[in-house]
Amino acid sequence: MAQCKQSAPEFIQNTFSPHVAVLCSKDAEVLCQKNNLTFAQLVQPFCRLGTEVHIKDPNNVSHSIHNLRISTCDMSATPPQQATTKKMLGDAVAGSQLQTGDGGRGAGNMMSVGNYDLQLHASTPWFEAYRECFLDVIALSDHEYLSHCVGCIFVASSGQSDPIATFTSLTNQQLQQQQQFPNKVPRWFCPGILTYYVLLHDVSDGELPRAEAYYQSMKTTFGSQCCHLLQINSRSLQTVENMKPEASLPDPWSQFLPKPPEVQPVKSHTPRYFITWEGVEYDGLPLQDDASFPSHLSEARLTSTIPDLENSMIETTPDVISDKISSVHSSSLTDLNETNTSNNEMLMDHPLAFHSTETQAQVEESSIAHDGDATAAANGYQDGKSAGSAAGQEKSKLRVHGVCLTTSDMDRLRIFMHEFVVRSLIPWAEKQMRMLNEQLTSRKGIHRSIFSATKKWFGTNKPSGPVQASQNTSVVYTSEAPELQLRRLADLAFLFQMYDYAYHTYHTAKRDFNNDHAWLHFAGALEMASLSIFMLGSQSQRQYPHHYMESAITTYLTTCRNFQYAIRATLVSTEALKCRGMYGEAAMQFLKMTNEVGDSDLSSALFLEQGAHCFINMKTPMVRKYAFHMILAGHRFNKAGQRKHSLRAYSQALQVFKSKYWSLAEDHIHFTIGRQSFNLKQLENASSAFKHLLMAESKQPASQQGAFLREYLFVYKQLLTQEAGENCSYGRLPELPLPNINSNTTKVLLGKQQPQIPENPRKTPATGVWFDHDESRNMSWQKLEERLVISANGGSLPNTFRSTLQCFTNNTENRASPIAFVGEHIVVEVQVEDPLQVTLVLSDVMLLWSFLPSIAGADKPQLISNEVSTGVKNNLADEIIQTTVIKEVVLEGGQTAPIRLTLVPRQPGELRVVGLAYNLGTTSSQSQSSSPLPGDMPSSTASPSILGSQKPTFISSVYVRGKQKLEVQGPRLNASKDDKTSKLYGPDRRLDLTVHEEMPILEVSFCDFPDSLLCGEVHCIEMEVRNTGRSPLHQLKVTSTHPDFFTFGCSQDLPKYPYVYQTRSVDSDISNPIDSCSVRSVPDVIDIPIEGNILRPGDTRSLPMWLRGNDIGGVHEVDFLFYYEPLNTQAKDKDSVRHRVLRHRAVVNTVESLSVRAMVTKPSACVSSSDRQELKSCIISCELENLSQVQVQRPHIQEVQVTQVSCASQDWVVNSLSISDQKDVRIGSRHILQLALKGTKCETDGNLMFSEVFFDMQKQINSVQTPCCDFYFRSPACRQISSSTGDTTLLPIPSYRSAPTQPDFSSLNKAREVKLTLIILWKAFVAQENGQLKILVGQHHVCIERVDTVVTAYPLVQSNQDQPPLKFIRDVEPETEPQPSPEVTTKLVSYSFLHQLDSTHDFNKGLCIVPVTLKLQNHTNTSVDILVDTSKSSDRFGTASSPSPPQFSPGSPTPPVMSCSFSWVGPTLANLTLDPGADQQLQLKAAFCRPGVYNCNNLAVFVTYADADPSEMILQKHSTPSIITLSA
């Protein structure tokens, strides 16, 4: 909280204390110098009385004096010059420092203000030292007598022959100085000062009787009250030399003597660095810009040649800067190679800089002398001269004071001062006050009003002559003027603590001075009157007159222009205000002096700092004002050459601005702290400060960020050099702040990337896994792997199964360590980000790792690391783990890019990736401006990669070698309550790898793998497998997400590559051959057929592979997963890897080619047909459309030729309806072909029959062989049928509440089932871009399951139906039993009519009765009950509308109108039962009343089956009309 050691009353008492001069003879000085002290210094610790004394005022009122302090001064001492005074003040401030621990922030009190936690200084000893020194060297003035000497102590030695004569001579000397040189220091209080005579006796060398005789003579001559015999030096010098050092007494004089300057020892080694700020002219010419901040610093004398360095250090004097604020260029640290410094860039404008208005001579005059400068020494700078005098200074520093004095001698000194005060000084003061009071009282006999009115005109008590300009007043008083006598009386009363009497006297004098316009005297009276009220404290009834002190300070500043007394008044006034808790007013007084006294940077800095402390000590602390004024103070400290205090002030302000989004202000503070710390050789603090400037949220321009980065690199390099010289953590790389690395985004890949451009352009290698793979498909890959493992283990998944993971990221399960293998690549991808707007150059980038080898034996293996090394690559470490090094990575401003580094282990063990090592540098100005070398790419295209960059021009000469750790944080635990309430994270071991022995490595490549296929196109390629490992493999398998995409064949007789289909010999006797084969269950996992089922190391096998394009056009991704096992797997080793997998993703673009739509219809029942052919035949209608469109200069299908139609079914075969052979069935672009085939049902033994209809007799394809039948079995429709037991596609969707048992409706569904698949084999003629014609072949599959249903060769995508609104309360739905589909139940029975087609009848004779035979046929596999109702026509159920009655027009023929208006005669109901597949006829009669055209299909047929409710009859649908024409 910055509290002073003295309270405000104590400080004011010490400031205004009686002054006594001391004049010693030479012999007396010799006696005192035995103790390394003068007489004035000797008595200084004893000048404060420890007891209470009393004094009477002129009114004979007694007053108590407490802790009276006497100030002694040597009369022979000369006052310091102005330059010396300034140096003394600077030395006093520089010599008072706190113990700094963190960037200049000393220990202090913690204070919490709102969101701020501040650590404030408990005291400011530098301010107290400045205040004490300032009050000691302040110039004396005639307007007051507070610092004038009230008496003089004459000291002579008892060893002299005639001490009385010596005293007389000393008295005359003092009197002569007082009378002839009244303005010479010291000044005297009045003509009749107190004279006191001290006879100094040396106890160890002198004779005491002789001294006592002299003392008696003195009392006779000068009076007993004014004489004293003082005995000192009871210990001789010989005794002192024989004393032990610890036997000496404490040194009470050290606190009163000026401290010797502290000089840091000069190191003898050559300086390790050379630094110059931008703006320094190397040729010795004056600087062009005098406002650069901070001061220019170098560690060697600048000569004409830069490399010439000397062992001494010089400091360029700080620029003298005026009060007007302006911007200033911030400079960056440069190296020795930068010789062109004339082109300075406008970088950071300093917000606190000033314009220089003084000349170079004024700069040199106002700067502090460097030789023997304590301020410079405290700041850590020396030159040759100061270093040379270091020995003498060190010797003086070790001098001990008072070595010849014993405890008795000190008691005698204390008694001497007490007797001097009580017996001489106080009586003298009482006498002087009475005398002054009597003089003033006698002069008051004349009326004050008359005197005041006439003295201005006559000036009886004022001499004539010019007025001193320094006093800036029109009145000059004589020494005996009543106003000055009144001031003497008031000052004497104040000095002896009669504050009430002093106040009244000051108040009276104030009015006189105000009336006379004596403003200097008036200001002094106001000042002391205010202090008198304050010193009265609780005894006074008056409040502290703060306005008195404000008026005094204002008068000192504006009217009198007396800045020293204004400063003194501010010092005492602010203490009084702070004592009364008026911190706001105290802060305003400090800041007022800062604005007025602008030429003194030191005092302004101290006042700004004290004002800041006042702001923070207010009742409501003003934190931001505190920080702002601390920054101003730090800036002024720096201008005054007080770098340590500047660093401390900025560090204090940083507490407020840090992490409060004041980015620019925080940058300025960190920048200044870094500069000052570097100048003070605090390299660690400097690098830490510059490090904070390199943040992502920096709002600085790019040029300024570049300057920050260069300074950080340079300072940090010096710090590393220093630590290396001190052998601190030798070999360990330091941590760097740039670039930003997010460890959690680090990826680890087991394996290497396939070459982007393969050696053979016809071969496409398996893609494997790389960093850009789709992590969302990991679950799909895992399911494929589980499918392979289940197949390899006989249908069960082992309990120890763990899916193979090759790329470990933040989204994968990383609880287990990745398993790598000897000789295989481990690629680590690290995401680096440049948060700045400047280019970063990373060179010699490599991974840091630690390795624990697996060595069998009792000895514990030693941990091996590649961090501790003398170079970039360590040969021994590289033999264990081969580490790649990227030569250079260039990161543009704001760029985020991956860096991929590879490790190759050479022996098993435990490998841990611990960090990233690199050289951090920036793009030098030469590399930015120079043109690229021949063959180099422009710098803008430089990007990080595994191979690195081949442009060494980017590597800057200023760089540092360091590292960043890679520490991955696992996922947050959220399983238990403790996990949820506390932040606990699980393990993430992606960087902790386990290296196993060598394993086989499978490589797969595809020859002539197509990028594009037609929909349904069949293409033959060659697949090549190779074992590149050092151990054999077996159990080679493959599975895919699209099993219908490929096949390897399933027979020995395979087409030779590159032929696609197998053909059969043309046999003219067999027009429609029928082949049969067993129904195959196609597995999802395919064993790759290789010879011996073992692939030895280095062996390569090739085998054909057929691909078929997807039925839907577009881009398709097909995933292949290859599985293999090492042949020599140790089953007993539970940690061994049992299998390995290889991924491949193929991207194929399919183009629309042929659209196939088909429908099967069954004929109606006919009486003429026999043997129930209606159930054994069907008509297959096919519609084929060429979807391709002719495009100019682009590949397109000119026409498609249908070569063959095959039918695969267990019940049906197809035949052509055409009598003649059809050849060259071709479909042009956008043309449609209608094709009708006849299906015949036949009895089989359960095998699958393939019937074929050829349209190309020259080349008949065998549908039963590979690949035609393979793709049929792999088609989705065939796989669905083969995997199901019965047709369940027509069943309704069950509700959410499933019944225990579901009824079987397969017997009813038989009425609609067909179950056949058409295989359309085609040949496409494709016109390529070069105009050549290419023939492609393919096949489409159309699976037909039900009659009267249109099916296509491609699956139909159902549109998303609108979802019903979400209900939170479930509706209670009645439980209903499952029912068969209405599509089936309404067509269980088919019926037809047999009657005459036309008849003639004479309706005049009556009705026409026509016999009609109704034929009914059961299409199901169950018995049905049929009810025929002739009374209910179909139109009554809404199936047909009644026709309008015929209308006849005159003169026009009557058009035939089909009518249903007739009646059935005979029985109206008929019941019968039909067995499965049976048919029956029913005889009916129809009666017609008039001629016309009639539809006999005018009755209702109801059916019920065994499991149905007998009361619920199902109306059968039969829309085919039966027409009869009647004529008259």
PDB file of C-alpha atoms in Angstrom, residues 86-280:
ATOM      1  CA  LYS A  86      20.526  16.283  -9.783  1.00  0.00           C
ATOM      2  CA  LYS A  87      23.034  13.468  -9.573  1.00  0.00           C
ATOM      3  CA  MET A  88      22.537  13.156  -5.820  1.00  0.00           C
ATOM      4  CA  LEU A  89      18.804  12.853  -6.271  1.00  0.00           C
ATOM      5  CA  GLY A  90      19.296  10.239  -8.966  1.00  0.00           C
ATOM      6  CA  ASP A  91      21.730   8.316  -6.790  1.00  0.00           C
ATOM      7  CA  ALA A  92      19.344   8.401  -3.864  1.00  0.00           C
ATOM      8  CA  VAL A  93      16.531   6.955  -5.952  1.00  0.00           C
ATOM      9  CA  ALA A  94      18.721   4.418  -7.726  1.00  0.00           C
ATOM     10  CA  GLY A  95      20.239   3.238  -4.459  1.00  0.00           C
ATOM     11  CA  SER A  96      16.857   2.367  -2.981  1.00  0.00           C
ATOM     12  CA  GLN A  97      15.476  -0.784  -4.544  1.00  0.00           C
ATOM     13  CA  LEU A  98      13.162  -3.578  -3.528  1.00  0.00           C
ATOM     14  CA  GLN A  99      14.142  -7.204  -3.723  1.00  0.00           C
ATOM     15  CA  THR A 100      12.725  -8.073  -7.122  1.00  0.00           C
ATOM     16  CA  GLY A 101      11.511 -11.558  -7.762  1.00  0.00           C
ATOM     17  CA  ASP A 102       9.250 -11.410 -10.760  1.00  0.00           C
ATOM     18  CA  GLY A 103       9.857  -8.852 -13.405  1.00  0.00           C
ATOM     19  CA  GLY A 104      10.613  -6.096 -10.953  1.00  0.00           C
ATOM     20  CA  ARG A 105       7.672  -6.832  -8.712  1.00  0.00           C
ATOM     21  CA  GLY A 106       8.725  -6.985  -5.116  1.00  0.00           C
ATOM     22  CA  ALA A 107       7.046  -8.564  -2.172  1.00  0.00           C
ATOM     23  CA  GLY A 108       4.100  -6.593  -0.896  1.00  0.00           C
ATOM     24  CA  ASN A 109       0.513  -6.736   0.188  1.00  0.00           C
ATOM     25  CA  MET A 110      -2.184  -8.546  -1.737  1.00  0.00           C
ATOM     26  CA  MET A 111      -5.251  -6.475  -2.493  1.00  0.00           C
ATOM     27  CA  SER A 112      -8.462  -7.616  -4.173  1.00  0.00           C
ATOM     28  CA  VAL A 113     -10.454  -4.927  -5.935  1.00  0.00           C
ATOM     29  CA  GLY A 114     -13.359  -6.248  -7.942  1.00  0.00           C
ATOM     30  CA  ASN A 115     -11.920  -8.655 -10.492  1.00  0.00           C
ATOM     31  CA  TYR A 116      -8.364  -7.534  -9.801  1.00  0.00           C
ATOM     32  CA  ASP A 117      -5.916  -9.248  -7.474  1.00  0.00           C
ATOM     33  CA  LEU A 118      -3.036  -6.843  -7.044  1.00  0.00           C
ATOM     34  CA  GLN A 119       0.264  -7.273  -5.304  1.00  0.00           C
ATOM     35  CA  LEU A 120       1.261  -3.819  -4.116  1.00  0.00           C
ATOM     36  CA  HIS A 121       4.464  -2.583  -2.548  1.00  0.00           C
ATOM     37  CA  ALA A 122       4.344  -2.214   1.199  1.00  0.00           C
ATOM     38  CA  SER A 123       6.634   0.798   0.956  1.00  0.00           C
ATOM     39  CA  THR A 124       8.432   3.031  -1.512  1.00  0.00           C
ATOM     40  CA  PRO A 125      11.883   3.612   0.005  1.00  0.00           C
ATOM     41  CA  TRP A 126      13.109   5.278  -3.196  1.00  0.00           C
ATOM     42  CA  PHE A 127      10.537   8.027  -2.783  1.00  0.00           C
ATOM     43  CA  GLU A 128      11.504   8.537   0.841  1.00  0.00           C
ATOM     44  CA  ALA A 129      15.166   8.658  -0.136  1.00  0.00           C
ATOM     45  CA  TYR A 130      14.395  11.224  -2.821  1.00  0.00           C
ATOM     46  CA  ARG A 131      12.348  13.268  -0.389  1.00  0.00           C
ATOM     47  CA  GLU A 132      15.033  13.232   2.247  1.00  0.00           C
ATOM     48  CA  CYS A 133      17.761  14.127  -0.215  1.00  0.00           C
ATOM     49  CA  PHE A 134      15.662  16.852  -1.789  1.00  0.00           C
ATOM     50  CA  LEU A 135      14.958  18.488   1.554  1.00  0.00           C
ATOM     51  CA  ASP A 136      18.663  18.377   2.349  1.00  0.00           C
ATOM     52  CA  VAL A 137      19.783  20.063  -0.874  1.00  0.00           C
ATOM     53  CA  ILE A 138      16.944  22.546  -1.293  1.00  0.00           C
ATOM     54  CA  ALA A 139      18.183  26.097  -1.742  1.00  0.00           C
ATOM     55  CA  LEU A 140      17.631  28.489   1.201  1.00  0.00           C
ATOM     56  CA  SER A 141      15.478  31.583   0.824  1.00  0.00           C
ATOM     57  CA  ASP A 142      15.109  34.847   2.771  1.00  0.00           C
ATOM     58  CA  HIS A 143      11.339  34.619   2.982  1.00  0.00           C
ATOM     59  CA  GLU A 144      11.532  32.054   5.800  1.00  0.00           C
ATOM     60  CA  TYR A 145      13.873  31.051   8.594  1.00  0.00           C
ATOM     61  CA  LEU A 146      12.941  27.428   9.171  1.00  0.00           C
ATOM     62  CA  SER A 147      16.173  26.084   7.662  1.00  0.00           C
ATOM     63  CA  HIS A 148      18.386  28.874   8.963  1.00  0.00           C
ATOM     64  CA  CYS A 149      20.822  27.960  11.687  1.00  0.00           C
ATOM     65  CA  VAL A 150      19.741  29.125  15.143  1.00  0.00           C
ATOM     66  CA  GLY A 151      23.160  28.562  16.604  1.00  0.00           C
ATOM     67  CA  CYS A 152      26.707  27.425  16.035  1.00  0.00           C
ATOM     68  CA  ILE A 153      28.734  24.842  17.969  1.00  0.00           C
ATOM     69  CA  PHE A 154      32.436  25.575  18.066  1.00  0.00           C
ATOM     70  CA  VAL A 155      34.610  22.518  18.637  1.00  0.00           C
ATOM     71  CA  ALA A 156      38.267  22.545  19.660  1.00  0.00           C
ATOM     72  CA  SER A 157      40.613  19.831  20.855  1.00  0.00           C
ATOM     73  CA  SER A 158      41.979  19.584  24.363  1.00  0.00           C
ATOM     74  CA  GLY A 159      45.308  18.655  22.853  1.00  0.00           C
ATOM     75  CA  GLN A 160      45.868  22.182  21.593  1.00  0.00           C
ATOM     76  CA  SER A 161      48.086  24.559  23.478  1.00  0.00           C
ATOM     77  CA  ASP A 162      45.489  27.381  23.731  1.00  0.00           C
ATOM     78  CA  PRO A 163      41.897  26.207  23.198  1.00  0.00           C
ATOM     79  CA  ILE A 164      40.522  29.615  24.259  1.00  0.00           C
ATOM     80  CA  ALA A 165      42.332  31.310  21.428  1.00  0.00           C
ATOM     81  CA  THR A 166      41.079  28.659  19.077  1.00  0.00           C
ATOM     82  CA  PHE A 167      37.515  29.276  20.171  1.00  0.00           C
ATOM     83  CA  THR A 168      37.989  33.006  19.726  1.00  0.00           C
ATOM     84  CA  SER A 169      39.318  32.478  16.228  1.00  0.00           C
ATOM     85  CA  LEU A 170      36.429  30.204  15.333  1.00  0.00           C
ATOM     86  CA  THR A 171      33.953  32.730  16.713  1.00  0.00           C
ATOM     87  CA  ASN A 172      35.446  35.527  14.670  1.00  0.00           C
ATOM     88  CA  GLN A 173      35.338  33.329  11.590  1.00  0.00           C
ATOM     89  CA  GLN A 174      31.662  32.701  12.083  1.00  0.00           C
ATOM     90  CA  LEU A 175      30.880  36.310  12.808  1.00  0.00           C
ATOM     91  CA  GLN A 176      32.792  37.465   9.758  1.00  0.00           C
ATOM     92  CA  GLN A 177      30.861  35.057   7.528  1.00  0.00           C
ATOM     93  CA  GLN A 178      27.526  36.146   9.012  1.00  0.00           C
ATOM     94  CA  GLN A 179      28.187  39.847   8.600  1.00  0.00           C
ATOM     95  CA  GLN A 180      30.159  40.013   5.381  1.00  0.00           C
ATOM     96  CA  PHE A 181      28.603  37.119   3.458  1.00  0.00           C
ATOM     97  CA  PRO A 182      24.994  36.968   4.589  1.00  0.00           C
ATOM     98  CA  ASN A 183      23.889  34.980   1.520  1.00  0.00           C
ATOM     99  CA  LYS A 184      26.529  32.324   1.961  1.00  0.00           C
ATOM    100  CA  VAL A 185      25.472  28.964   3.281  1.00  0.00           C
ATOM    101  CA  PRO A 186      24.709  28.434   6.058  1.00  0.00           C
ATOM    102  CA  ARG A 187      22.162  31.177   6.576  1.00  0.00           C
ATOM    103  CA  TRP A 188      21.626  32.492  10.102  1.00  0.00           C
ATOM    104  CA  PHE A 189      18.365  32.879  11.941  1.00  0.00           C
ATOM    105  CA  CYS A 190      19.131  36.267  13.500  1.00  0.00           C
ATOM    106  CA  PRO A 191      22.154  38.423  14.380  1.00  0.00           C
ATOM    107  CA  GLY A 192      22.318  37.113  17.928  1.00  0.00           C
ATOM    108  CA  ILE A 193      22.555  33.415  17.322  1.00  0.00           C
ATOM    109  CA  LEU A 194      23.336  30.842  19.993  1.00  0.00           C
ATOM    110  CA  THR A 195      27.057  30.124  20.394  1.00  0.00           C
ATOM    111  CA  TYR A 196      28.109  26.894  22.115  1.00  0.00           C
ATOM    112  CA  TYR A 197      31.659  25.783  22.855  1.00  0.00           C
ATOM    113  CA  VAL A 198      32.706  22.148  23.032  1.00  0.00           C
ATOM    114  CA  LEU A 199      36.117  21.004  24.191  1.00  0.00           C
ATOM    115  CA  LEU A 200      36.806  17.627  22.589  1.00  0.00           C
ATOM    116  CA  HIS A 201      39.022  15.357  24.632  1.00  0.00           C
ATOM    117  CA  ASP A 202      40.637  12.138  23.344  1.00  0.00           C
ATOM    118  CA  VAL A 203      40.505   9.718  26.273  1.00  0.00           C
ATOM    119  CA  SER A 204      43.082   7.302  24.849  1.00  0.00           C
ATOM    120  CA  ASP A 205      45.732   9.915  23.986  1.00  0.00           C
ATOM    121  CA  GLY A 206      44.958  13.106  25.970  1.00  0.00           C
ATOM    122  CA  GLU A 207      45.397  14.200  29.584  1.00  0.00           C
ATOM    123  CA  LEU A 208      42.141  14.584  31.446  1.00  0.00           C
ATOM    124  CA  PRO A 209      43.350  17.092  34.132  1.00  0.00           C
ATOM    125  CA  ARG A 210      44.636  19.378  31.446  1.00  0.00           C
ATOM    126  CA  ALA A 211      41.364  19.162  29.618  1.00  0.00           C
ATOM    127  CA  GLU A 212      39.399  19.925  32.795  1.00  0.00           C
ATOM    128  CA  ALA A 213      41.572  22.979  33.397  1.00  0.00           C
ATOM    129  CA  TYR A 214      40.835  24.218  29.932  1.00  0.00           C
ATOM    130  CA  TYR A 215      37.167  23.532  30.516  1.00  0.00           C
ATOM    131  CA  GLN A 216      37.116  25.664  33.673  1.00  0.00           C
ATOM    132  CA  SER A 217      38.754  28.470  31.790  1.00  0.00           C
ATOM    133  CA  MET A 218      36.106  28.149  29.096  1.00  0.00           C
ATOM    134  CA  LYS A 219      33.279  28.462  31.602  1.00  0.00           C
ATOM    135  CA  THR A 220      34.866  31.549  33.000  1.00  0.00           C
ATOM    136  CA  THR A 221      35.258  33.091  29.566  1.00  0.00           C
ATOM    137  CA  PHE A 222      32.076  32.029  27.775  1.00  0.00           C
ATOM    138  CA  GLY A 223      29.764  31.114  30.602  1.00  0.00           C
ATOM    139  CA  SER A 224      28.938  27.774  32.136  1.00  0.00           C
ATOM    140  CA  GLN A 225      25.693  27.383  30.144  1.00  0.00           C
ATOM    141  CA  CYS A 226      27.508  27.538  26.822  1.00  0.00           C
ATOM    142  CA  CYS A 227      30.408  25.166  27.426  1.00  0.00           C
ATOM    143  CA  HIS A 228      30.818  21.402  27.471  1.00  0.00           C
ATOM    144  CA  LEU A 229      33.670  18.949  27.844  1.00  0.00           C
ATOM    145  CA  LEU A 230      33.123  15.955  25.566  1.00  0.00           C
ATOM    146  CA  GLN A 231      35.272  12.878  26.020  1.00  0.00           C
ATOM    147  CA  ILE A 232      35.531  10.438  23.109  1.00  0.00           C
ATOM    148  CA  ASN A 233      37.814   7.739  21.678  1.00  0.00           C
ATOM    149  CA  SER A 234      38.065   5.582  24.779  1.00  0.00           C
ATOM    150  CA  ARG A 235      39.398   2.841  22.506  1.00  0.00           C
ATOM    151  CA  SER A 236      42.773   3.390  20.872  1.00  0.00           C
ATOM    152  CA  LEU A 237      43.560   2.534  17.260  1.00  0.00           C
ATOM    153  CA  GLN A 238      45.881  -0.254  18.342  1.00  0.00           C
ATOM    154  CA  THR A 239      43.105  -1.833  20.326  1.00  0.00           C
ATOM    155  CA  VAL A 240      40.833  -1.511  17.317  1.00  0.00           C
ATOM    156  CA  GLU A 241      43.296  -3.316  15.063  1.00  0.00           C
ATOM    157  CA  ASN A 242      43.506  -6.226  17.496  1.00  0.00           C
ATOM    158  CA  MET A 243      39.739  -6.554  17.836  1.00  0.00           C
ATOM    159  CA  LYS A 244      37.837  -9.313  16.090  1.00  0.00           C
ATOM    160  CA  PRO A 245      35.424  -8.203  13.413  1.00  0.00           C
ATOM    161  CA  GLU A 246      32.404  -9.496  15.314  1.00  0.00           C
ATOM    162  CA  ALA A 247      33.435  -7.617  18.444  1.00  0.00           C
ATOM    163  CA  SER A 248      32.699  -4.210  16.919  1.00  0.00           C
ATOM    164  CA  LEU A 249      29.621  -2.260  17.980  1.00  0.00           C
ATOM    165  CA  PRO A 250      26.600  -1.637  15.759  1.00  0.00           C
ATOM    166  CA  ASP A 251      26.887   1.192  13.260  1.00  0.00           C
ATOM    167  CA  PRO A 252      24.152   3.775  14.049  1.00  0.00           C
ATOM    168  CA  TRP A 253      25.690   6.280  11.625  1.00  0.00           C
ATOM    169  CA  SER A 254      25.041   4.284   8.419  1.00  0.00           C
ATOM    170  CA  GLN A 255      21.464   5.472   8.101  1.00  0.00           C
ATOM    171  CA  PHE A 256      22.530   9.131   8.217  1.00  0.00           C
ATOM    172  CA  LEU A 257      25.414   8.882   5.774  1.00  0.00           C
ATOM    173  CA  PRO A 258      25.063   8.783   1.980  1.00  0.00           C
ATOM    174  CA  LYS A 259      25.336   5.285   0.606  1.00  0.00           C
ATOM    175  CA  PRO A 260      28.343   4.568  -1.603  1.00  0.00           C
ATOM    176  CA  PRO A 261      27.477   3.726  -5.195  1.00  0.00           C
ATOM    177  CA  GLU A 262      27.025   0.020  -5.822  1.00  0.00           C
ATOM    178  CA  VAL A 263      29.213  -1.072  -8.674  1.00  0.00           C
ATOM    179  CA  GLN A 264      28.653  -4.411 -10.303  1.00  0.00           C
ATOM    180  CA  PRO A 265      31.805  -6.366 -11.025  1.00  0.00           C
ATOM    181  CA  VAL A 266      32.989  -6.294 -14.595  1.00  0.00           C
ATOM    182  CA  LYS A 267      33.246  -9.701 -16.192  1.00  0.00           C
ATOM    183  CA  SER A 268      36.487 -10.344 -17.922  1.00  0.00           C
ATOM    184  CA  HIS A 269      35.097 -12.488 -20.740  1.00  0.00           C
ATOM    185  CA  THR A 270      34.204 -11.102 -24.115  1.00  0.00           C
ATOM    186  CA  PRO A 271      30.581  -9.952 -24.427  1.00  0.00           C
ATOM    187  CA  ARG A 272      28.374 -12.635 -25.930  1.00  0.00           C
ATOM    188  CA  TYR A 273      26.163 -10.316 -27.885  1.00  0.00           C
ATOM    189  CA  PHE A 274      26.071  -6.955 -29.564  1.00  0.00           C
ATOM    190  CA  ILE A 275      22.848  -5.042 -29.802  1.00  0.00           C
ATOM    191  CA  THR A 276      21.938  -1.819 -31.503  1.00  0.00           C
ATOM    192  CA  TRP A 277      18.550  -0.243 -31.816  1.00  0.00           C
ATOM    193  CA  GLU A 278      17.284   0.995 -35.132  1.00  0.00           C
ATOM    194  CA  GLY A 279      18.275   4.621 -35.627  1.00  0.00           C
ATOM    195  CA  VAL A 280      21.918   4.256 -34.573  1.00  0.00           C
TER     196      VAL A 280
END
